[in-house]
Coordinates of C-alpha atoms and ligand atoms in Angstrom, one line a residue:
M1170 CA -165.4 -37.3 11.5
P1171 CA -167.6 -33.5 11.1
A1172 CA -166.9 -30.9 12.6
E1173 CA -168.2 -29.7 16.4
N1174 CA -170.7 -26.7 14.0
Q1175 CA -170.4 -27.7 10.7
P1176 CA -172.9 -26.8 9.3
L1177 CA -175.5 -29.5 7.9
V1178 CA -175.7 -28.5 4.4
V1179 CA -179.2 -29.6 2.4
A1180 CA -179.9 -28.4 -0.6
I1181 CA -184.2 -28.0 -2.3
I1182 CA -184.8 -28.6 -5.5
G1183 CA -186.9 -26.3 -6.5
A1184 CA -187.8 -22.4 -5.7
G1185 CA -191.6 -22.0 -5.6
P1186 CA -194.0 -20.6 -2.2
S1187 CA -192.3 -24.9 -0.4
G1188 CA -189.0 -24.9 -1.0
I1189 CA -188.7 -21.4 -0.1
Y1190 CA -190.9 -22.2 3.4
A1191 CA -188.7 -25.3 3.3
A1192 CA -185.4 -23.0 3.0
E1193 CA -186.6 -20.5 5.6
A1194 CA -188.5 -23.0 8.7
L1195 CA -184.7 -24.4 8.3
S1196 CA -182.9 -20.9 8.5
Q1197 CA -185.6 -19.8 11.7
Q1198 CA -184.5 -23.1 14.0
S1199 CA -181.0 -22.3 15.8
E1200 CA -180.7 -26.5 17.0
V1201 CA -178.5 -27.5 13.8
P1202 CA -176.7 -24.9 12.3
V1203 CA -177.2 -24.7 8.2
Q1204 CA -176.6 -24.4 4.9
V1205 CA -179.7 -24.0 2.9
A1206 CA -178.8 -24.2 -1.7
V1207 CA -182.5 -23.2 -2.8
L1208 CA -182.1 -24.9 -6.8
D1209 CA -184.1 -23.4 -9.9
R1210 CA -184.2 -24.4 -13.1
L1211 CA -185.2 -21.0 -14.0
P1212 CA -183.4 -18.0 -13.6
V1213 CA -185.8 -16.4 -11.4
P1214 CA -186.7 -18.0 -8.4
F1215 CA -191.1 -18.3 -7.0
G1216 CA -192.4 -21.4 -8.3
L1217 CA -196.2 -20.3 -9.0
V1218 CA -196.5 -17.1 -7.6
R1219 CA -194.3 -15.8 -10.6
Y1220 CA -195.7 -18.3 -13.2
G1221 CA -199.2 -19.4 -12.1
V1222 CA -201.0 -16.5 -9.8
A1223 CA -203.0 -14.7 -11.9
P1224 CA -201.4 -11.4 -12.6
D1225 CA -204.6 -9.3 -12.3
H1226 CA -204.7 -10.6 -8.0
H1227 CA -201.7 -7.7 -7.5
S1228 CA -201.6 -8.7 -2.9
I1229 CA -200.5 -12.6 -3.4
R1230 CA -198.2 -11.4 -5.9
S1231 CA -197.1 -9.9 -3.3
I1232 CA -196.1 -12.7 -1.2
R1233 CA -193.4 -13.3 -3.1
N1234 CA -192.0 -10.0 -1.6
T1235 CA -191.5 -12.1 1.9
L1236 CA -189.7 -15.9 -0.4
E1237 CA -187.4 -13.2 -1.7
R1238 CA -186.3 -11.6 2.3
T1239 CA -185.7 -15.9 3.1
L1240 CA -183.9 -16.1 -0.1
S1241 CA -182.0 -13.6 1.2
K1242 CA -181.0 -14.6 4.3
A1243 CA -177.4 -15.9 5.8
G1244 CA -177.2 -19.7 5.3
V1245 CA -179.5 -19.9 2.0
R1246 CA -178.8 -19.0 -1.1
F1247 CA -180.5 -19.3 -4.3
Y1248 CA -178.9 -21.6 -7.8
G1249 CA -180.9 -19.8 -10.3
D1250 CA -181.0 -21.4 -13.8
V1251 CA -180.0 -24.9 -13.1
T1252 CA -182.2 -27.5 -14.1
I1253 CA -181.6 -31.0 -11.4
G1254 CA -181.7 -34.2 -13.9
R1255 CA -179.9 -32.5 -17.3
D1256 CA -177.4 -29.9 -15.5
V1257 CA -176.7 -32.6 -12.5
T1258 CA -178.4 -36.2 -12.0
V1259 CA -180.6 -36.0 -8.8
D1260 CA -177.7 -39.0 -7.6
E1261 CA -174.3 -36.3 -8.0
L1262 CA -176.2 -33.3 -6.1
R1263 CA -176.8 -36.0 -3.1
S1264 CA -173.1 -36.9 -3.1
T1265 CA -172.0 -33.0 -3.1
V1266 CA -174.9 -32.2 0.3
D1267 CA -176.4 -33.7 3.6
A1268 CA -179.6 -34.2 2.6
V1269 CA -181.6 -32.8 -0.7
I1270 CA -185.6 -31.8 -0.1
Y1271 CA -187.6 -31.9 -3.4
A1272 CA -190.4 -29.5 -3.9
F1273 CA -190.7 -29.9 -8.0
G1274 CA -194.2 -28.5 -7.7
A1275 CA -196.1 -30.2 -10.5
G1276 CA -196.3 -28.8 -13.4
S1277 CA -197.9 -31.0 -15.6
D1278 CA -201.6 -31.1 -16.7
R1279 CA -204.8 -34.3 -17.0
R1280 CA -206.1 -34.5 -19.9
L1281 CA -210.3 -35.2 -20.5
G1282 CA -209.5 -38.2 -22.8
I1283 CA -212.3 -37.4 -25.3
E1284 CA -212.9 -36.3 -29.2
G1285 CA -211.1 -33.7 -29.9
E1286 CA -209.2 -33.6 -27.3
D1287 CA -205.1 -32.4 -29.6
L1288 CA -207.4 -29.9 -32.2
V1289 CA -206.3 -26.9 -32.4
G1290 CA -207.5 -24.8 -30.3
S1291 CA -208.0 -27.2 -27.0
I1292 CA -205.4 -25.9 -24.5
A1293 CA -203.8 -27.6 -21.6
A1294 CA -204.3 -24.1 -18.6
P1295 CA -201.1 -24.8 -17.2
E1296 CA -200.3 -23.8 -21.0
F1297 CA -202.1 -21.3 -21.0
V1298 CA -201.6 -20.1 -17.2
A1299 CA -197.5 -20.5 -18.3
W1300 CA -198.2 -17.8 -21.7
Y1301 CA -199.9 -14.9 -19.9
C1302 CA -197.8 -15.4 -17.1
G1303 CA -194.8 -15.3 -19.0
H1304 CA -193.0 -18.8 -18.9
P1305 CA -190.6 -18.3 -20.4
D1306 CA -190.7 -22.2 -21.6
V1307 CA -193.7 -21.0 -23.9
H1308 CA -191.6 -17.4 -24.4
P1309 CA -189.1 -19.1 -26.7
D1310 CA -185.9 -17.1 -27.2
T1311 CA -185.9 -16.1 -31.6
D1312 CA -182.9 -18.2 -31.4
R1313 CA -183.8 -21.8 -31.3
T1314 CA -180.2 -23.0 -30.9
A1315 CA -179.7 -20.9 -27.1
R1316 CA -182.5 -23.0 -26.1
R1317 CA -182.9 -25.0 -23.2
T1318 CA -185.7 -27.6 -22.7
A1319 CA -186.6 -28.1 -19.9
P1320 CA -187.9 -32.2 -19.1
D1321 CA -191.4 -31.0 -18.5
E1322 CA -191.4 -28.2 -21.5
L1323 CA -194.7 -26.4 -22.4
E1324 CA -196.3 -26.9 -25.6
L1325 CA -198.0 -24.3 -26.3
E1326 CA -195.8 -21.3 -27.6
A1327 CA -196.3 -17.3 -27.6
E1328 CA -196.7 -17.0 -31.3
R1329 CA -200.0 -20.0 -31.3
A1330 CA -201.5 -18.7 -28.4
A1331 CA -201.4 -14.8 -29.0
Q1332 CA -203.3 -16.7 -32.1
L1333 CA -205.5 -19.0 -30.7
V1334 CA -206.5 -15.7 -27.9
A1335 CA -206.7 -13.0 -31.6
T1336 CA -209.6 -15.3 -33.3
T1337 CA -211.7 -16.8 -30.6
R1338 CA -215.1 -14.8 -29.8
Q1339 CA -216.5 -18.1 -28.0
A1340 CA -214.3 -19.7 -24.8
V1341 CA -214.6 -23.3 -23.7
V1342 CA -213.1 -23.6 -19.7
V1343 CA -214.1 -27.7 -19.0
G1344 CA -213.4 -27.0 -14.6
V1345 CA -214.5 -25.2 -11.8
G1346 CA -212.6 -24.8 -9.7
N1347 CA -210.2 -21.3 -8.9
V1348 CA -207.7 -22.1 -11.7
A1349 CA -210.8 -22.1 -14.3
L1350 CA -211.9 -18.6 -13.0
D1351 CA -208.9 -16.9 -13.5
V1352 CA -209.2 -18.2 -17.3
A1353 CA -212.1 -16.7 -17.2
R1354 CA -211.3 -13.0 -15.8
V1355 CA -208.0 -12.8 -18.5
L1356 CA -209.9 -13.9 -21.0
I1357 CA -213.0 -11.7 -20.5
K1358 CA -211.2 -9.0 -18.9
S1359 CA -210.6 -5.6 -20.6
A1360 CA -207.3 -4.3 -22.5
D1361 CA -207.0 -1.5 -19.4
E1362 CA -207.8 -3.2 -16.8
L1363 CA -205.3 -6.2 -17.4
A1364 CA -203.0 -3.3 -18.9
E1365 CA -202.3 -2.1 -15.1
T1366 CA -200.4 -6.2 -14.5
D1367 CA -197.1 -6.7 -15.2
M1368 CA -198.4 -9.2 -17.8
A1369 CA -195.0 -9.5 -20.4
D1370 CA -195.8 -7.1 -23.5
D1371 CA -196.5 -9.5 -26.1
V1372 CA -198.9 -10.9 -24.5
L1373 CA -201.0 -7.6 -23.1
A1374 CA -200.7 -6.9 -26.7
S1375 CA -202.0 -9.7 -27.6
L1376 CA -205.2 -10.0 -25.6
A1377 CA -205.9 -6.2 -26.1
G1378 CA -206.8 -7.2 -29.5
K1379 CA -208.5 -10.1 -28.0
T1380 CA -212.3 -10.1 -29.3
V1381 CA -214.1 -12.4 -26.9
T1382 CA -217.3 -12.2 -26.0
D1383 CA -218.9 -15.4 -24.0
V1384 CA -216.8 -18.4 -21.3
Y1385 CA -218.3 -20.5 -20.7
L1386 CA -217.8 -23.0 -17.7
L1387 CA -217.8 -26.0 -17.4
G1388 CA -218.9 -27.9 -13.5
R1389 CA -219.6 -31.6 -14.9
R1390 CA -220.9 -31.9 -10.9
G1391 CA -223.6 -29.5 -9.1
P1392 CA -222.8 -26.3 -7.4
A1393 CA -222.1 -28.0 -4.0
Y1394 CA -219.0 -29.4 -6.1
T1395 CA -217.1 -26.0 -7.7
S1396 CA -213.8 -26.3 -5.5
F1397 CA -213.8 -22.3 -5.7
T1398 CA -213.1 -20.3 -3.0
T1399 CA -215.5 -17.9 -2.2
K1400 CA -213.8 -14.4 -1.9
E1401 CA -213.1 -15.4 -5.3
L1402 CA -216.0 -16.4 -7.4
R1403 CA -217.9 -13.2 -6.2
E1404 CA -214.6 -11.1 -7.6
I1405 CA -216.7 -12.5 -11.1
G1406 CA -219.8 -11.4 -10.4
Q1407 CA -217.9 -7.5 -10.0
L1408 CA -216.2 -7.3 -13.8
P1409 CA -217.4 -4.2 -14.4
G1410 CA -219.5 -5.1 -18.9
V1411 CA -219.4 -8.4 -17.3
D1412 CA -222.9 -10.3 -17.4
V1413 CA -222.4 -13.5 -15.3
I1414 CA -225.3 -15.8 -16.7
I1415 CA -226.3 -18.5 -15.0
D1416 CA -229.6 -21.3 -15.1
E1417 CA -231.1 -21.5 -11.6
R1418 CA -232.2 -24.9 -12.2
D1419 CA -228.8 -25.8 -12.1
L1420 CA -228.6 -24.5 -8.6
E1421 CA -232.3 -26.6 -7.4
L1422 CA -229.9 -28.9 -4.9
D1423 CA -230.6 -32.7 -5.2
E1424 CA -230.2 -34.1 -1.4
S1425 CA -226.7 -35.5 -1.6
S1426 CA -225.2 -31.3 -2.9
Q1427 CA -228.3 -30.7 0.5
A1428 CA -225.9 -32.7 2.6
V1429 CA -222.6 -30.8 1.2
V1430 CA -223.8 -27.8 1.6
G1431 CA -224.8 -28.9 5.2
Q1432 CA -221.2 -29.2 7.0
D1433 CA -219.3 -27.0 4.0
K1434 CA -219.7 -24.0 4.5
V1435 CA -217.2 -22.5 1.3
A1436 CA -219.6 -24.5 -0.8
A1437 CA -223.2 -22.7 1.4
R1438 CA -221.6 -19.5 1.0
N1439 CA -220.4 -20.1 -2.9
V1440 CA -223.8 -21.4 -4.2
A1441 CA -225.4 -18.5 -2.1
V1442 CA -222.8 -16.4 -4.4
M1443 CA -224.5 -17.7 -7.7
R1444 CA -228.2 -17.4 -6.6
E1445 CA -228.0 -14.1 -6.0
W1446 CA -226.6 -14.6 -9.3
A1447 CA -229.6 -16.4 -11.0
T1448 CA -231.4 -13.1 -9.9
R1449 CA -229.5 -10.8 -11.5
Q1450 CA -231.4 -8.9 -14.9
P1451 CA -228.8 -9.4 -17.5
S1452 CA -227.8 -6.4 -18.6
G1453 CA -227.2 -7.0 -21.9
A1454 CA -223.2 -6.5 -21.3
S1455 CA -221.2 -6.8 -24.5
R1456 CA -219.4 -9.4 -22.6
R1457 CA -220.5 -13.9 -20.5
I1458 CA -219.0 -15.6 -18.2
H1459 CA -221.9 -18.4 -18.1
F1460 CA -221.4 -21.0 -16.0
R1461 CA -223.6 -24.7 -17.3
F1462 CA -223.4 -27.4 -14.3
W1463 CA -223.9 -30.9 -14.8
T1464 CA -222.2 -31.1 -17.7
R1465 CA -219.4 -32.1 -19.1
P1466 CA -218.4 -31.8 -22.4
I1467 CA -217.9 -35.4 -24.5
R1468 CA -216.6 -34.2 -27.6
L1469 CA -215.0 -31.5 -29.5
L1470 CA -215.7 -30.3 -32.6
G1471 CA -214.2 -29.5 -35.5
E1472 CA -211.8 -29.5 -38.6
G1473 CA -207.4 -28.7 -37.1
R1474 CA -208.8 -26.1 -35.7
V1475 CA -212.3 -27.1 -32.5
R1476 CA -215.0 -25.4 -33.4
A1477 CA -217.9 -26.2 -30.5
V1478 CA -218.1 -28.5 -27.7
E1479 CA -220.9 -30.9 -28.0
T1480 CA -221.7 -32.3 -24.2
E1481 CA -223.2 -33.9 -21.8
R1482 CA -226.3 -33.2 -19.4
T1483 CA -224.7 -35.4 -15.6
R1484 CA -226.2 -36.7 -12.6
L1485 CA -224.7 -38.3 -9.7
N1486 CA -224.8 -42.5 -9.3
A1487 CA -225.9 -44.4 -6.4
D1488 CA -221.9 -44.5 -5.0
G1489 CA -221.8 -40.5 -6.1
F1490 CA -219.6 -41.2 -9.8
V1491 CA -220.4 -38.4 -12.2
D1492 CA -222.8 -41.5 -14.6
G1493 CA -224.3 -39.9 -18.0
A1494 CA -227.9 -38.1 -17.6
G1495 CA -228.4 -36.8 -22.2
P1496 CA -227.3 -34.8 -24.3
G1497 CA -227.0 -31.5 -23.2
E1498 CA -226.0 -27.9 -25.8
T1499 CA -223.2 -28.0 -27.7
I1500 CA -222.0 -24.4 -27.4
E1501 CA -219.7 -23.1 -30.1
A1502 CA -216.2 -21.6 -29.3
Q1503 CA -212.6 -21.7 -30.8
L1504 CA -210.8 -22.0 -28.2
V1505 CA -210.9 -24.9 -25.1
V1506 CA -208.9 -24.4 -21.8
R1507 CA -209.0 -27.7 -20.3
S1508 CA -208.6 -26.3 -16.7
V1509 CA -209.2 -29.7 -14.1
G1510 CA -206.3 -29.7 -13.3
Y1511 CA -202.5 -30.2 -12.3
K1512 CA -200.2 -33.7 -12.4
G1513 CA -197.1 -34.1 -11.0
I1514 CA -194.9 -35.8 -13.6
E1515 CA -191.9 -37.4 -12.7
M1516 CA -188.6 -36.7 -12.2
P1517 CA -185.5 -38.9 -13.2
G1518 CA -184.3 -41.1 -9.6
V1519 CA -186.6 -40.0 -7.8
P1520 CA -189.0 -42.5 -6.7
F1521 CA -192.5 -41.6 -7.6
D1522 CA -196.5 -43.3 -7.6
E1523 CA -197.7 -42.9 -11.0
S1524 CA -200.9 -43.6 -9.8
T1525 CA -201.0 -39.9 -7.8
G1526 CA -199.0 -37.9 -9.1
R1527 CA -195.9 -38.1 -6.3
V1528 CA -192.9 -38.5 -4.3
P1529 CA -193.9 -40.7 -2.4
H1530 CA -193.5 -40.3 1.2
S1531 CA -194.2 -39.9 5.6
E1532 CA -193.7 -36.8 7.2
G1533 CA -192.2 -35.6 4.7
R1534 CA -189.7 -38.2 4.9
V1535 CA -189.2 -40.2 1.4
I1536 CA -190.2 -43.5 1.4
R1537 CA -187.0 -45.0 -1.5
D1538 CA -187.3 -49.1 -2.3
G1539 CA -190.1 -49.5 0.6
A1540 CA -187.8 -48.1 3.1
F1541 CA -187.2 -44.7 3.6
S1542 CA -184.0 -43.2 2.8
D1543 CA -181.5 -42.2 3.9
D1544 CA -180.8 -38.0 2.7
E1545 CA -184.4 -37.2 0.8
Y1546 CA -186.7 -35.6 1.9
V1547 CA -190.7 -33.8 -0.4
T1548 CA -192.5 -30.6 0.1
G1549 CA -195.6 -28.8 -1.9
W1550 CA -197.4 -30.2 -4.5
I1551 CA -195.5 -32.8 -5.1
K1552 CA -195.5 -34.3 -1.8
R1553 CA -200.2 -33.5 -1.2
G1554 CA -200.7 -33.3 -4.6
P1555 CA -201.9 -29.7 -6.2
T1556 CA -203.8 -28.6 -3.4
G1557 CA -204.8 -25.9 -1.1
V1558 CA -203.2 -22.3 -0.4
I1559 CA -200.2 -20.8 -0.9
G1560 CA -200.1 -20.6 3.2
T1561 CA -200.6 -24.4 3.3
N1562 CA -196.8 -24.8 1.4
K1563 CA -195.2 -23.1 5.4
S1564 CA -197.3 -26.4 7.5
D1565 CA -196.0 -28.3 4.8
A1566 CA -193.1 -27.3 4.2
V1567 CA -192.2 -26.8 8.6
E1568 CA -193.9 -31.1 8.4
T1569 CA -190.5 -31.6 6.6
V1570 CA -187.8 -29.8 8.1
T1571 CA -189.3 -31.3 11.4
S1572 CA -189.2 -34.4 10.4
L1573 CA -185.3 -33.5 8.4
L1574 CA -183.9 -32.8 11.7
A1575 CA -185.6 -35.1 14.0
D1576 CA -183.6 -37.4 11.9
V1577 CA -180.8 -35.0 12.3
H1578 CA -181.4 -35.8 16.6
D1579 CA -181.0 -39.4 16.3
G1580 CA -178.6 -40.0 14.3
D1581 CA -179.4 -41.1 10.7
V1582 CA -178.7 -37.4 8.8
V1583 CA -174.8 -35.3 9.7
P1584 CA -172.9 -33.8 9.0
R1585 CA -170.7 -34.3 5.9
H1586 CA -170.4 -32.1 3.7
R1587 CA -169.1 -28.9 2.9
I1588 CA -171.4 -26.5 0.1
D1589 CA -168.7 -25.8 -1.7
E1590 CA -168.7 -29.4 -3.3
L1591 CA -172.3 -28.6 -4.0
D1592 CA -170.8 -25.1 -5.9
A1593 CA -167.7 -27.8 -7.4
L1594 CA -170.0 -30.1 -9.7
L1595 CA -171.5 -27.2 -10.7
A1596 CA -169.5 -25.6 -11.8
S1597 CA -167.2 -28.6 -13.8
R1598 CA -170.6 -29.1 -15.5
G1599 CA -169.6 -25.4 -16.6
I1600 CA -173.2 -24.7 -14.1
H1601 CA -173.5 -20.8 -13.6
P1602 CA -175.9 -20.6 -10.9
L1603 CA -177.6 -17.4 -10.8
G1604 CA -177.5 -15.5 -7.0
M1605 CA -180.0 -13.0 -6.0
P1606 CA -177.9 -10.5 -6.6
A1607 CA -179.3 -11.1 -10.6
W1608 CA -182.6 -11.8 -9.5
R1609 CA -182.3 -8.8 -8.1
R1610 CA -180.7 -6.9 -11.7
I1611 CA -183.8 -8.2 -13.6
D1612 CA -185.5 -6.3 -10.6
A1613 CA -184.6 -3.6 -11.8
A1614 CA -184.9 -4.0 -14.6
E1615 CA -188.3 -5.3 -15.0
I1616 CA -189.5 -2.0 -13.7
E1617 CA -187.5 0.0 -15.0
L1618 CA -189.4 -1.6 -18.3
G1619 CA -192.5 -1.5 -16.4
H1620 CA -192.1 2.5 -16.2
S1621 CA -191.3 3.5 -19.7
H1622 CA -194.6 2.0 -20.3
G1623 CA -196.8 4.1 -17.5
R1624 CA -196.9 1.0 -16.0
E1625 CA -195.6 -0.5 -12.4
R1626 CA -194.0 -3.7 -13.8
T1627 CA -192.8 -5.1 -16.9
T1628 CA -192.5 -9.5 -17.1
L1629 CA -189.3 -10.2 -19.8
A1630 CA -191.0 -13.1 -20.5
H1631 CA -187.5 -14.7 -22.5
R1632 CA -185.3 -16.5 -20.8
A1633 CA -182.6 -14.1 -22.9
E1634 CA -184.1 -11.7 -21.5
L1635 CA -183.8 -13.2 -18.4
L1636 CA -180.0 -13.4 -19.2
A1637 CA -179.2 -10.2 -20.0
A1638 CA -180.9 -7.8 -17.9
A1639 CA -178.8 -10.8 -14.8
D1640 CA -175.6 -9.8 -16.3
E1641 CA -173.7 -7.3 -13.8
P1642 CA -172.9 -4.6 -16.7
D1643 CA -168.9 -5.1 -16.6
D1644 CA -168.6 -8.7 -15.0
E1645 CA -167.5 -10.6 -17.8
A1646 CA -168.0 -13.9 -16.0
G1647 CA -171.4 -12.9 -16.7
R1648 CA -172.6 -14.7 -13.9
E1649 CA -172.1 -14.5 -10.1
S1650 CA -173.8 -16.9 -8.0
Ligands
FAD2971 C1 -202.5 -21.0 -11.9 C2 -202.4 -21.2 -10.6 C3 -202.7 -19.5 -10.6 C4 -202.8 -20.1 -8.4 N1 -203.4 -19.0 -7.7 C5 -203.1 -18.9 -6.9 C6 -204.5 -17.9 -6.1 O1 -204.3 -16.7 -5.8 N2 -203.6 -17.8 -4.3 C7 -203.2 -19.0 -3.6 O2 -202.9 -19.4 -2.7 N3 -202.6 -20.3 -4.3 C8 -203.3 -19.9 -5.5 N4 -202.6 -21.1 -6.9 C9 -201.6 -22.7 -5.5 C10 -199.8 -22.2 -5.5 O3 -199.2 -21.5 -6.5 C11 -199.2 -23.5 -4.8 O4 -200.2 -23.6 -4.0 C12 -198.0 -23.4 -4.6 O5 -197.2 -22.5 -5.8 C13 -197.0 -25.2 -4.7 O6 -195.0 -24.4 -4.8 P1 -194.7 -25.5 -4.6 O7 -193.0 -24.6 -4.6 O8 -195.2 -27.6 -4.5 O9 -194.5 -25.6 -6.1 P2 -193.8 -24.1 -7.1 O10 -195.0 -23.4 -6.9 O11 -195.0 -25.4 -8.2 O12 -192.8 -24.7 -7.2 C14 -191.8 -26.0 -8.2 C15 -190.3 -25.0 -8.5 O13 -189.8 -26.1 -9.2 C16 -189.1 -25.5 -10.0 N5 -188.7 -27.2 -10.7 C17 -189.1 -28.2 -10.9 N6 -188.1 -29.3 -11.7 C18 -186.7 -29.0 -11.8 C19 -185.9 -29.2 -11.7 N7 -185.6 -30.6 -12.4 N8 -185.1 -28.6 -10.9 C20 -184.7 -26.8 -10.6 N9 -186.2 -26.4 -10.2 C21 -186.9 -27.8 -11.2 C22 -190.1 -25.1 -10.6 O14 -189.3 -24.7 -12.0 C23 -190.5 -24.2 -9.9 O15 -190.2 -23.1 -9.1 C24 -202.4 -21.5 -8.1 C25 -202.0 -21.8 -9.0 C26 -202.1 -22.4 -10.1 C27 -201.7 -23.5 -11.0

């Protein structure tokens, strides 16, 4: 029998926004006493807020201050540098806690399925983004024996990315969402503008040496069908020293586009922004961003390295799907970034729907073998797919936690475990998690490094650098939770 007031021990896998919002929802209620362990495979928390949100979007990145406050609350503990599925299995974790919440995001990319996709110079946006955000997976330690490969290890290595950007004059970004805009901005912005970010030193050095003059964004549907948010789209038209080139004919709306614009205010605003661009006379700037709608790549051309993208024109068929509508232009490009969506990947031991790339659930309760699991819940991108803004994860996490608390109320989930059981399991495997004190030391080290170069902060990209910064100088064990 559990003692009265024995806290419910909940392990959350993933310290991105959704995991942290779930911890917040658990710690803010007073009905059920809780102890929350938020585990992440990386030494640092915040998920895509650190490793996805564009470095030049300072105010959005500052959301991490709010997330940090939650991880510092009594009853919530961060366990960094613990990979579930490798350091301990999901089943082992489940045997030490009362409930688990999966919040491990959707870290993989979708493919185009066209010839030439694997040429050097053709990369997926998640890899490129991880590179410029300083993700340790793509900034491997020099001592490769010390590398810990992640289950979804990204393949692009920093050196290769640096070489690609240094030798690119024209780039094509396939996709018309906010990530495509982020990639285009990073590729076209000047070195001085990028120096105002917290990019890692070697990333900044590579981008400072780049010679990109033109970035083409390709949308296989029309301008009414983009998934840009208007603020991010407008920003493109305000970049100093950059002309935006858009063909007026692409902005003529067919019947279906008119219907979309009639119903969707964001689509209508986006089309208005692009129409204003189309009226502008190019200033003759040396850098340009080109938008091409009703255009999709059909082949990447090149021998070894991408040299051009062959495209075709498209149109919607009667069922609303995209059909080819004849040959399009061939765009010279030395870099192609495929920004056609993120995708969830399976974690061993966790139910997974391959067709949706998500963990099957109802209101956050995981469905295992056709029935509700006793102790498993899910939130964030791995629950609903890669959609919405950061705030969407908050309401999503609240839904999941509401389901969990209702199950506790109904006696379906009962506090039986103590947090020391999880600690003992990790210790028995030689795993010493990094806690918030370690994060604060990393934070201070990044700020100090930044200040030493006249910047606000410089990201430490290598795992070895993060671990060195996390170490307490006189802590023999070198780790603490
Ligand atoms: C490039 C990009 C830019 C974006 N920009 C914006 C923006 O400007 N504004 C905005 O509102 N939204 C933006 N978003 C969306 C936002 O980042 C997501 O909504 C949010 O991060 C999803 O949260 P999550 O917690 O589900 O996943 P994630 O943030 O991906 O967090 C998942 C966490 O799980 C961890 N994990 C994975 N596997 C394991 C494992 N085996 N063991 C332990 N831990 C594991 C990961 O390390 C990660 O920290 C952007 C997304 C991307 C990709």
